[in-house]
PDB file of C-alpha atoms and ligand atoms in Angstrom:
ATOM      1  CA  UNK A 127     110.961 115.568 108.830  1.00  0.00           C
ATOM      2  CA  UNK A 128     107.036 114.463 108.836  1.00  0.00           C
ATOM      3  CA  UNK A 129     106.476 111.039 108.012  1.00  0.00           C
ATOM      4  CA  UNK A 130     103.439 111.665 105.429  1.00  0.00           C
ATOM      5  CA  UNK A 131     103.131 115.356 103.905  1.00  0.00           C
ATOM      6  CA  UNK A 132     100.167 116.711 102.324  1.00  0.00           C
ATOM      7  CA  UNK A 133     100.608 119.752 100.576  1.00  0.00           C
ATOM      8  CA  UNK A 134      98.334 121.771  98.546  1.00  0.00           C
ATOM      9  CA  UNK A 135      96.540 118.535  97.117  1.00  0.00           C
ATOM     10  CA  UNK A 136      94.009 119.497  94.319  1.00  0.00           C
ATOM     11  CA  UNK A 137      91.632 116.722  92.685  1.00  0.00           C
ATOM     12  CA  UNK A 138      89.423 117.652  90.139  1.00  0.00           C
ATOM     13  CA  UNK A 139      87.433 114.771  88.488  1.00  0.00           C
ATOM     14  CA  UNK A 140      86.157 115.298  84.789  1.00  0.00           C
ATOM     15  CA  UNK A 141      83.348 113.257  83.093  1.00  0.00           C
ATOM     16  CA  UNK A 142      81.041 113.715  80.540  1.00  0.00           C
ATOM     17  CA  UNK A 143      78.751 115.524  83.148  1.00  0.00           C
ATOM     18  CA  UNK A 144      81.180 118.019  83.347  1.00  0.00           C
ATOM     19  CA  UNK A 145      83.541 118.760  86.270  1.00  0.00           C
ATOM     20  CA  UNK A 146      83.511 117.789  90.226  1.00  0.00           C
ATOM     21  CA  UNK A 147      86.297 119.498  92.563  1.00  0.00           C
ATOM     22  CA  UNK A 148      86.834 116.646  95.256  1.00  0.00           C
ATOM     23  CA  UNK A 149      89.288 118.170  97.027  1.00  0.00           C
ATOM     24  CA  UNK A 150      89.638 121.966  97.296  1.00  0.00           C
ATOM     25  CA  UNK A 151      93.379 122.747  99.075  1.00  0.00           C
ATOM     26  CA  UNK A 152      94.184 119.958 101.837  1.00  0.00           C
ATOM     27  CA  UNK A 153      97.827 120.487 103.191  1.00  0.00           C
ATOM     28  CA  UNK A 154      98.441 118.596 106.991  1.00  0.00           C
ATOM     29  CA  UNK A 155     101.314 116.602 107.623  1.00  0.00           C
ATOM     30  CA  UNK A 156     101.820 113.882 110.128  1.00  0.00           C
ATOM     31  CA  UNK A 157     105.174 112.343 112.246  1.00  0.00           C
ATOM     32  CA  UNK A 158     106.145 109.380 113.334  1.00  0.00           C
ATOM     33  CA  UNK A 159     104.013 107.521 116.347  1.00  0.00           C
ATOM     34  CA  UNK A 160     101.130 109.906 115.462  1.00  0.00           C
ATOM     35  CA  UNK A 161      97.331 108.750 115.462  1.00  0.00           C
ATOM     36  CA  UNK A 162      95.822 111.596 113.178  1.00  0.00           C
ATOM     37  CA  UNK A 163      91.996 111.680 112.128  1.00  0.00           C
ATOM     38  CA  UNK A 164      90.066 112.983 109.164  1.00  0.00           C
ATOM     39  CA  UNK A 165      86.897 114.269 109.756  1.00  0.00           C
ATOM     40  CA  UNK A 166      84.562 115.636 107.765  1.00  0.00           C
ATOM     41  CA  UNK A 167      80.438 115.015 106.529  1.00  0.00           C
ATOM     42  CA  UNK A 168      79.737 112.734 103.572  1.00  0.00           C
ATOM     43  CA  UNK A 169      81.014 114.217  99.745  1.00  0.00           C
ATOM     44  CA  UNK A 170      83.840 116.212 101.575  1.00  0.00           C
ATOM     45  CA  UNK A 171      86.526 114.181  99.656  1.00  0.00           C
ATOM     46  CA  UNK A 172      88.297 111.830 102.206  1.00  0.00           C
ATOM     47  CA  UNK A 173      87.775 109.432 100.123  1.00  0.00           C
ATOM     48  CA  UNK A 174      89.127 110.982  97.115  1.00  0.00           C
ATOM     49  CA  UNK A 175      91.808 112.379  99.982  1.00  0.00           C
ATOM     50  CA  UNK A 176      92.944 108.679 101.232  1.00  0.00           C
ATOM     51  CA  UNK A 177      92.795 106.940  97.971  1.00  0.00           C
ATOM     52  CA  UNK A 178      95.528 109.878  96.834  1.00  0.00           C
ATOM     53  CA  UNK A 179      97.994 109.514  99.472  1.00  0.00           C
ATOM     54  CA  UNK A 180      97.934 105.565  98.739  1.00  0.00           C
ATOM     55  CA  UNK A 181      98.921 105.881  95.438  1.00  0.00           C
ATOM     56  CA  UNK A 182      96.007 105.047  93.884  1.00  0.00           C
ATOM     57  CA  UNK A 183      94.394 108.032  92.407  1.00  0.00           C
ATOM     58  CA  UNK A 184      96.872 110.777  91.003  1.00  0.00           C
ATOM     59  CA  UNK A 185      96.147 114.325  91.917  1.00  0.00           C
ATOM     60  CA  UNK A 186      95.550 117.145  89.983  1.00  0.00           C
ATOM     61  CA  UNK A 187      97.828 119.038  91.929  1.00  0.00           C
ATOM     62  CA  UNK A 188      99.649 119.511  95.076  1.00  0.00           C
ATOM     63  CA  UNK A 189     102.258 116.789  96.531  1.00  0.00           C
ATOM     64  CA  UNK A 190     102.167 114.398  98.722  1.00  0.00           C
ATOM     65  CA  UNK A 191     105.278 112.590 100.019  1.00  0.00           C
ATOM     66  CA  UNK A 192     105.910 109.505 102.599  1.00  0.00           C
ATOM     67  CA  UNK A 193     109.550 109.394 104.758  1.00  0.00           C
ATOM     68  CA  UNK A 194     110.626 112.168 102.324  1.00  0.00           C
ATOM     69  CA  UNK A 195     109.952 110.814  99.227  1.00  0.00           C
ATOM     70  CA  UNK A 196     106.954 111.635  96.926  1.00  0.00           C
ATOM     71  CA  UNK A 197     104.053 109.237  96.528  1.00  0.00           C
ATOM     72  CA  UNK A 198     103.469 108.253  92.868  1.00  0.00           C
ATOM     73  CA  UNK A 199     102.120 104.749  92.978  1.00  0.00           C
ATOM     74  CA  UNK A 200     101.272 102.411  96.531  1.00  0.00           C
ATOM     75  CA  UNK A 201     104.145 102.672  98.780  1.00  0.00           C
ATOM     76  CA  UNK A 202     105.115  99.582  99.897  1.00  0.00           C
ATOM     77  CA  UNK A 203     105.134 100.409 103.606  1.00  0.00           C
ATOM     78  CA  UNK A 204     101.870 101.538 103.557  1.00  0.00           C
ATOM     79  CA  UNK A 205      98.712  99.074 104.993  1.00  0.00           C
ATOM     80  CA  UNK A 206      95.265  99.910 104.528  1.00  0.00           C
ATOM     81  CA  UNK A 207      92.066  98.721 106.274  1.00  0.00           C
ATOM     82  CA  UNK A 208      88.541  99.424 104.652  1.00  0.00           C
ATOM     83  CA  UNK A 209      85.342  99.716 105.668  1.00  0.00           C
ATOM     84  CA  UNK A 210      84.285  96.755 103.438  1.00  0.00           C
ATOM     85  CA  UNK A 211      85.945  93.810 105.705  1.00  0.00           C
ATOM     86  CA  UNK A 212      84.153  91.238 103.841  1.00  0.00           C
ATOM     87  CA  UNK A 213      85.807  92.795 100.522  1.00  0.00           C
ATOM     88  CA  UNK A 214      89.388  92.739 101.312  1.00  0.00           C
ATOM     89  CA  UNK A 215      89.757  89.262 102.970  1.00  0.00           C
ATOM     90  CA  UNK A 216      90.245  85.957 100.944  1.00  0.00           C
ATOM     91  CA  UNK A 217      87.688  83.522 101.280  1.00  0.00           C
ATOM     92  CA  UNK A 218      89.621  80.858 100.540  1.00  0.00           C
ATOM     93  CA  UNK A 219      92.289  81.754 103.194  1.00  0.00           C
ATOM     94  CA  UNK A 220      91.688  81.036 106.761  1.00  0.00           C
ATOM     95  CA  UNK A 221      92.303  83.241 109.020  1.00  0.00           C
ATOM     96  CA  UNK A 222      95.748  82.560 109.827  1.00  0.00           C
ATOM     97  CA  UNK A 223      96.093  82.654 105.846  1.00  0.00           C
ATOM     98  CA  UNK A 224      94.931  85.991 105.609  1.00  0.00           C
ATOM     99  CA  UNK A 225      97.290  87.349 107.902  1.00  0.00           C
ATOM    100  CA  UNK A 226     100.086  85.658 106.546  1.00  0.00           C
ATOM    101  CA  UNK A 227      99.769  86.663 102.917  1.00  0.00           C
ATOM    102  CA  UNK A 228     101.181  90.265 102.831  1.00  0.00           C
ATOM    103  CA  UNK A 229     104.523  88.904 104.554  1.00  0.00           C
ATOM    104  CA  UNK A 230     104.881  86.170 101.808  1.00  0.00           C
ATOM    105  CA  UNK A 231     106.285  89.715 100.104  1.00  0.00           C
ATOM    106  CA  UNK A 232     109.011  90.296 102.288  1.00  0.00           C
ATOM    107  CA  UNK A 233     111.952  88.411 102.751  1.00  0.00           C
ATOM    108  CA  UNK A 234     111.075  86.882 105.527  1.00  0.00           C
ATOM    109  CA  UNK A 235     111.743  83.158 107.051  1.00  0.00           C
ATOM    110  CA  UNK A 236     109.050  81.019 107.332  1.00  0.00           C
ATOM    111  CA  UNK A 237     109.270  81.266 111.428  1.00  0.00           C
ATOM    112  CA  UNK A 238     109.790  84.587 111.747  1.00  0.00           C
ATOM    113  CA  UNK A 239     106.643  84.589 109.338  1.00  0.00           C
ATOM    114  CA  UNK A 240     104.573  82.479 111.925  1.00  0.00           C
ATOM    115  CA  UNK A 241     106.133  84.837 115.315  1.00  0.00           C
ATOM    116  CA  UNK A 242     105.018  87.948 113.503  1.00  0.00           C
ATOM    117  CA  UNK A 243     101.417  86.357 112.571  1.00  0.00           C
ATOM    118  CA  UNK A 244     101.258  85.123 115.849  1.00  0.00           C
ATOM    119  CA  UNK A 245     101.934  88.240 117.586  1.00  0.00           C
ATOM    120  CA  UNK A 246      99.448  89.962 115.267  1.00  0.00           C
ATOM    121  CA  UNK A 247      96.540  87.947 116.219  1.00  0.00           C
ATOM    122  CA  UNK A 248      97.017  88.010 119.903  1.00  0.00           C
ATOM    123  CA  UNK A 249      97.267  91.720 119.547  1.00  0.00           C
ATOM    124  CA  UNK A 250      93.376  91.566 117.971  1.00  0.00           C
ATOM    125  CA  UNK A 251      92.339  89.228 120.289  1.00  0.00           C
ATOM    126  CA  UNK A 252      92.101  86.376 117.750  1.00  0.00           C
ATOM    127  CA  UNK A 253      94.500  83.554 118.768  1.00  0.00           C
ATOM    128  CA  UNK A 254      91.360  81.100 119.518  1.00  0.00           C
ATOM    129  CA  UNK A 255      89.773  81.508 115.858  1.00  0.00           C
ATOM    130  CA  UNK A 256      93.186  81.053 113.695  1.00  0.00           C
ATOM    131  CA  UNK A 257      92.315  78.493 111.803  1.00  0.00           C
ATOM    132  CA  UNK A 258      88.392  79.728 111.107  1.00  0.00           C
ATOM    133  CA  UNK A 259      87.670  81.355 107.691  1.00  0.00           C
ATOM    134  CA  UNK A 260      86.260  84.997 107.373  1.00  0.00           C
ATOM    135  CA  UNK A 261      82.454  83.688 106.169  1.00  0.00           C
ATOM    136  CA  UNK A 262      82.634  81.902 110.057  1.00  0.00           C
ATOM    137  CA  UNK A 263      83.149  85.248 111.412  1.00  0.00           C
ATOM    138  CA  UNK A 264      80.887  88.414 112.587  1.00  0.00           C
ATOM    139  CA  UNK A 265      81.735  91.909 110.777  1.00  0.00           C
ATOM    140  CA  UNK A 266      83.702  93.033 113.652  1.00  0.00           C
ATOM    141  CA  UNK A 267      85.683  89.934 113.848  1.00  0.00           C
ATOM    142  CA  UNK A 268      86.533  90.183 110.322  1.00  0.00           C
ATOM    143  CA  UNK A 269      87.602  93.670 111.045  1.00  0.00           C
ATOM    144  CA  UNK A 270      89.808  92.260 113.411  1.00  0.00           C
ATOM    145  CA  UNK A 271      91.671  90.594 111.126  1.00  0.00           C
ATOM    146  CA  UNK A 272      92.042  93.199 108.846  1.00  0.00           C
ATOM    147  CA  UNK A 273      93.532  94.728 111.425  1.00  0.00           C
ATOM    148  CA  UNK A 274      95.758  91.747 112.072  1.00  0.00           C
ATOM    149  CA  UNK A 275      97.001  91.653 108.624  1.00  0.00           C
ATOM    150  CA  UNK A 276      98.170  95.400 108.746  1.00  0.00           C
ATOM    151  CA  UNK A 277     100.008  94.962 112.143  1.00  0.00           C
ATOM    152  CA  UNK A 278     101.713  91.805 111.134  1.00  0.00           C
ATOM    153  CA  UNK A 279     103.166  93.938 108.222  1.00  0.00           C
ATOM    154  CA  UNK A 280     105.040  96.548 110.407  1.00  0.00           C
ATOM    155  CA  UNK A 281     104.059  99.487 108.289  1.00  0.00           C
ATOM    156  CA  UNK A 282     105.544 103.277 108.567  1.00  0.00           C
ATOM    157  CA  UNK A 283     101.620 103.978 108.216  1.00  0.00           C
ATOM    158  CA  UNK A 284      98.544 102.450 108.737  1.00  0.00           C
ATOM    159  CA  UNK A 285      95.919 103.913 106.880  1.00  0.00           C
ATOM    160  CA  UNK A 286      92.073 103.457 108.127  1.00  0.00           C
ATOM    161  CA  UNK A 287      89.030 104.645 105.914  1.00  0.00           C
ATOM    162  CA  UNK A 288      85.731 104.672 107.966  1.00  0.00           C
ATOM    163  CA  UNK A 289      87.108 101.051 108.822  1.00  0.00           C
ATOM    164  CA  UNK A 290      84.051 100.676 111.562  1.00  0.00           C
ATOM    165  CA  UNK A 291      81.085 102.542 109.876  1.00  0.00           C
ATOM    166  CA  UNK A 292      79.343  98.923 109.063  1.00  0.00           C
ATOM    167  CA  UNK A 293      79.495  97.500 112.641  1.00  0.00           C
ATOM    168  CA  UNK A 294      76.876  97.219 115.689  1.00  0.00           C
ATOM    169  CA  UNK A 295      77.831 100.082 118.202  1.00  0.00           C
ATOM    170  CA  UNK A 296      79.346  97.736 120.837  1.00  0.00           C
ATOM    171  CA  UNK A 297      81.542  96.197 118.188  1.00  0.00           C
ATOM    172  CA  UNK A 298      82.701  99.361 117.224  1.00  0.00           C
ATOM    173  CA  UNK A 299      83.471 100.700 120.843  1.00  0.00           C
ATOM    174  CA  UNK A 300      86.041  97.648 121.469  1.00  0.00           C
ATOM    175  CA  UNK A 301      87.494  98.308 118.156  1.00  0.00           C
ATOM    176  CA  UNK A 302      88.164 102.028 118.554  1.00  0.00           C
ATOM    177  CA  UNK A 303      89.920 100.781 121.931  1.00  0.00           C
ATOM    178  CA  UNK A 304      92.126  98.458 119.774  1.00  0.00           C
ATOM    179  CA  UNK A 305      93.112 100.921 117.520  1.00  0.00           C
ATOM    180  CA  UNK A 306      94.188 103.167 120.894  1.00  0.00           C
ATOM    181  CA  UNK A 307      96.118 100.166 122.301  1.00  0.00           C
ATOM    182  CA  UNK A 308      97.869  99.835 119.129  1.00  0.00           C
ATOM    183  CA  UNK A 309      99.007 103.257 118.949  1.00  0.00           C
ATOM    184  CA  UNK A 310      99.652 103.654 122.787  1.00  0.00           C
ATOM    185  CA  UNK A 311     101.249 100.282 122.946  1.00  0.00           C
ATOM    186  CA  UNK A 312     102.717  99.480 119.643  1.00  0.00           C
ATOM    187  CA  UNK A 313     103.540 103.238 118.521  1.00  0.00           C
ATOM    188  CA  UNK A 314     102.434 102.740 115.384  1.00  0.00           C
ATOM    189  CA  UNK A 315     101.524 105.888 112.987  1.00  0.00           C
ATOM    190  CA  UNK A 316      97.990 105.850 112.454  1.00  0.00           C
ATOM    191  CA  UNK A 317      95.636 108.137 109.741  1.00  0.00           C
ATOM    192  CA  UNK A 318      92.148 107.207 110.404  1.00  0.00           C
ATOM    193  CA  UNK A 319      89.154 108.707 108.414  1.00  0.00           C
ATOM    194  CA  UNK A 320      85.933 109.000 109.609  1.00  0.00           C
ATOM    195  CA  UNK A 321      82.917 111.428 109.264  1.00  0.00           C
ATOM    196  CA  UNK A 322      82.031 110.936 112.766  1.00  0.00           C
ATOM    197  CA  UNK A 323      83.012 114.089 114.884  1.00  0.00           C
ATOM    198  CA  UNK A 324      83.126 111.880 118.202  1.00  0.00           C
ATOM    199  CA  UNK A 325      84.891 108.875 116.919  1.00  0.00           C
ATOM    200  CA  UNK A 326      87.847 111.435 115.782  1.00  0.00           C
ATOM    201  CA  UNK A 327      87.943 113.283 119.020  1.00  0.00           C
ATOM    202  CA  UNK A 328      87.769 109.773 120.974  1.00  0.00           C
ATOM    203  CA  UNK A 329      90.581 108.853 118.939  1.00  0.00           C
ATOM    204  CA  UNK A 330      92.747 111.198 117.590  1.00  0.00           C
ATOM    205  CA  UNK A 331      95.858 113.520 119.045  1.00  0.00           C
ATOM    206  CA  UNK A 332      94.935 115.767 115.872  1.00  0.00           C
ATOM    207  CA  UNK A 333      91.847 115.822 114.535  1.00  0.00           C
ATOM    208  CA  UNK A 334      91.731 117.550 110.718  1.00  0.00           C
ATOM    209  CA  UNK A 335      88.511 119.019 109.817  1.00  0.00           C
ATOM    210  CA  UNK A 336      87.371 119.074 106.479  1.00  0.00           C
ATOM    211  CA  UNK A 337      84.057 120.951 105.155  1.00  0.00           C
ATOM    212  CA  UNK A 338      82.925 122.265 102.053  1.00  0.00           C
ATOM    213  CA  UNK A 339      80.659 124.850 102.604  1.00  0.00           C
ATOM    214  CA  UNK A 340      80.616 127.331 102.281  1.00  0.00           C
ATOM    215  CA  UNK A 341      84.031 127.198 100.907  1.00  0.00           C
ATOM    216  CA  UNK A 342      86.758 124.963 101.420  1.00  0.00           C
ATOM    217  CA  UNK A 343      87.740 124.880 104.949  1.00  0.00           C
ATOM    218  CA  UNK A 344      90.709 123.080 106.607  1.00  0.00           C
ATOM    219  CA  UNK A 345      91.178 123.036 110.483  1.00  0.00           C
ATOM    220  CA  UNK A 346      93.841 121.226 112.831  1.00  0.00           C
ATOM    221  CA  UNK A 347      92.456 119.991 116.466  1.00  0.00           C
ATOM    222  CA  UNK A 348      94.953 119.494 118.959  1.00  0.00           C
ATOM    223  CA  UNK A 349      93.528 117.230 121.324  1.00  0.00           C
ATOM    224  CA  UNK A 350      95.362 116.543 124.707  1.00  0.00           C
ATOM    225  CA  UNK A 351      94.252 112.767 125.309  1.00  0.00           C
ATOM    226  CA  UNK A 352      93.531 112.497 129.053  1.00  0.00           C
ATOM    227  CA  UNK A 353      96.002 109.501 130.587  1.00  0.00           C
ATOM    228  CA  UNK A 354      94.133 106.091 130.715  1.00  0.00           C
TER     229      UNK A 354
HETATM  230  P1  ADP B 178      83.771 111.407 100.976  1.00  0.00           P
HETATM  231  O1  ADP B 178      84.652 110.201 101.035  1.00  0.00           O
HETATM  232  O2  ADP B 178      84.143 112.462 101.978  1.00  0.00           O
HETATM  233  O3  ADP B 178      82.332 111.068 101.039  1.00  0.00           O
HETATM  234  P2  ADP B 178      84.517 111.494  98.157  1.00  0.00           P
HETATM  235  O4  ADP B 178      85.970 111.658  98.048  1.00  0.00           O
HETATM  236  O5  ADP B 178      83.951 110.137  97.962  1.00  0.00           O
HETATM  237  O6  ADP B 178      84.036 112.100  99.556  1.00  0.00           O
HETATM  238  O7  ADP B 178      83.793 112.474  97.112  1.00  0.00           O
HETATM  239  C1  ADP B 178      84.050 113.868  97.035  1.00  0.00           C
HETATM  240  C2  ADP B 178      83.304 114.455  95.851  1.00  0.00           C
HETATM  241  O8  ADP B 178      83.821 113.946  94.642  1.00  0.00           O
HETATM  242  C3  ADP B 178      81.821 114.135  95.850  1.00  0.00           C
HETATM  243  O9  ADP B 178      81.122 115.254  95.352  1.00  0.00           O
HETATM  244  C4  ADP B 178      81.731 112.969  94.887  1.00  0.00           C
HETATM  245  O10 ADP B 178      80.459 112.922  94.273  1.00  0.00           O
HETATM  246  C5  ADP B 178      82.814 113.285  93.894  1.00  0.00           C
HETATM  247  N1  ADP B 178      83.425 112.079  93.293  1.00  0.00           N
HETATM  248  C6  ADP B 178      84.009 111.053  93.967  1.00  0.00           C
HETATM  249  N2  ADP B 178      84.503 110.129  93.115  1.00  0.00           N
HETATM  250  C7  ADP B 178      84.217 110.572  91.868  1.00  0.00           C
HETATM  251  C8  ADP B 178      84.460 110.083  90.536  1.00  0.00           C
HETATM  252  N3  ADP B 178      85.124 108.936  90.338  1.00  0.00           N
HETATM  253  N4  ADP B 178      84.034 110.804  89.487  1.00  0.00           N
HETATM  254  C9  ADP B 178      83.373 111.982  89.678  1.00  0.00           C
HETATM  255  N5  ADP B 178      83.117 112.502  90.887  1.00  0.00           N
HETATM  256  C10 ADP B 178      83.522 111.820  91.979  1.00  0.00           C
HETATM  257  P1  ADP B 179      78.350  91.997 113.270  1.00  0.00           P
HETATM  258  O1  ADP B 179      77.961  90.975 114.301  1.00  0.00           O
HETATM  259  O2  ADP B 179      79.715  92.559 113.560  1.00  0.00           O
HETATM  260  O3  ADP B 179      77.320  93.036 112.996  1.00  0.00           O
HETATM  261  P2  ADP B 179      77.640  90.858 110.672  1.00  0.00           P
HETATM  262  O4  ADP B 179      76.369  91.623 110.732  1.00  0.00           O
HETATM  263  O5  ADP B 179      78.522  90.978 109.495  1.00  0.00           O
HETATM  264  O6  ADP B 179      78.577  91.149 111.939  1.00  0.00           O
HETATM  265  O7  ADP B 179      77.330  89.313 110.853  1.00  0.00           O
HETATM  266  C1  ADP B 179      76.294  88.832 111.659  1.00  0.00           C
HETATM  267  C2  ADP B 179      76.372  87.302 111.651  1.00  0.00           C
HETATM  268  O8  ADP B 179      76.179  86.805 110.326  1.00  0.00           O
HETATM  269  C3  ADP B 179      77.738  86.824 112.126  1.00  0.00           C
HETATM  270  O9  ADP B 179      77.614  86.197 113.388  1.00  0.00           O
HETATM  271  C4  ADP B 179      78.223  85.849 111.082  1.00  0.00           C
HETATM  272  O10 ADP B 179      78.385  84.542 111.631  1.00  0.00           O
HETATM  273  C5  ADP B 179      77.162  85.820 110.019  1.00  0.00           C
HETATM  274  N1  ADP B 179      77.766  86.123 108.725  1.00  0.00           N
HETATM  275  C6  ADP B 179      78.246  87.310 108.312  1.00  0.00           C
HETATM  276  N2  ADP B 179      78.715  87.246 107.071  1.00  0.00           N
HETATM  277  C7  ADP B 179      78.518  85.969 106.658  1.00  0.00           C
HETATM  278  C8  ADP B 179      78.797  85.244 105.450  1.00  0.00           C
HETATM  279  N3  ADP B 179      79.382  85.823 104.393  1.00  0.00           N
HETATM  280  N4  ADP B 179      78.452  83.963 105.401  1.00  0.00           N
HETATM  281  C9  ADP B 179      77.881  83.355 106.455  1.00  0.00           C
HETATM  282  N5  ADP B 179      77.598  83.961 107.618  1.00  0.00           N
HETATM  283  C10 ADP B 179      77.913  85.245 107.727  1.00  0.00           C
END
């Protein structure tokens, strides 16, 4: 059975204005070990797409479901990185700190805390800067640790909205690369949004196209990713 479903998802917004439809008819699904992108130009409803299949928005219809079971708030083995790094670290935390918080959730023992935390930050190539804070750091180091924080919580899905649109082009380029190693290497499931037609195909095994116009249109890419 697919790890994350999508099936005939519907979101309408309503406001005084009147009506928008966000999201026309998106089904897709995705398995286990899968690194699958969303593409699609600016107002095509990833957004609105993503912030559904966390939990956080409830659709007007259609269903979504994660390991079998249907998505009606955040699922708890769900990790999501943002475009707005700054945002979604603590300031107050270093970055060891930041990293560590999520796991604070699970039962966990405080050592098996500190392997996992460790093992997250060599992954992101961040063991020298462990005890900085995220205001000491560039954009894309920040987005590092974003990263860390979601690998160090071992989720069935990591979830990735337009997570490098703010950073310098070389930044960017070794970040793709550590999402690749993470999925080559780690195996872990990967949905990454991004409205950049090259950064999908770079990236992605399946690529799903969204456009609007003229009318909704859905499209799945297989891409066969040459061997490294
Ligand atoms: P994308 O992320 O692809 O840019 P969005 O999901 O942000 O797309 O937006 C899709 C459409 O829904 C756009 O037309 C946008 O203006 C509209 N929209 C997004 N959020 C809201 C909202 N809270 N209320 C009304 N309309 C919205
Ligand atoms: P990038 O180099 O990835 O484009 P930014 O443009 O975010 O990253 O940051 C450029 C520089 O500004 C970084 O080297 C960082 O030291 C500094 N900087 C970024 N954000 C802050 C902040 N909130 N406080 C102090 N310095 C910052």
């Amino acid at each position: 059975r697919p790890l994350l479903n999508v099936e005939h998802l519907r979101k309408v917004y309503e406001s005084s204005t009147g009506t928008v439809e966000a999201i026309g008819d998106i089904s897709f699904s995705m398995t286990s070990g899968e690194l699958v992108c969303i593409v699609g130009p600016s107002g095509c409803g990833k957004t609105t797409l993503l912030k559904c299949i966390a939990g956080l928005l409830r659709p007007t219809s259609g269903a979504i479901a994660l390991d079998g079971r249907a998505v009606t708030g955040p699922p708890p083995s769900m990790a999501l990185v943002f475009q707005e790094y700054g945002r979604s670290l603590y300031p107050w935390l270093t970055v060891r700190g930041n990293v560590e918080l999520p796991l604070k959730h699970k039962k966990l023992s405080a050592s098996e805390r500190t392997r996992l935390v460790d093992d997250a930050l060599a992954a992101v190539g961040l063991d020298h800067a462990t005890a900085s804070y995220p205001w000491q750091l560039s954009g894309g180091m920040q987005q590092r640790v974003a990263i860390a924080r979601a690998v160090a919580y071992q989720p069935e899905v990591l979830i990735m909205d337009e997570p490098f649109a703010a950073v310098d082009a070389q930044t960017r380029a070794d970040l793709e690369d550590l999402v690749r190693a993470l999925h080559r290497e780690r195996g872990m499931s990967i949905l990454f949004v991004t409205h950049d037609i090259d950064e999908s195909v770079y990236l992605g095994e399946r690529v799903v196209v969204l456009s609007k116009s003229p009318t909704w249109v859905q499209e799945d890419l297989a891409i066969d990713l040459a061997p490294e």
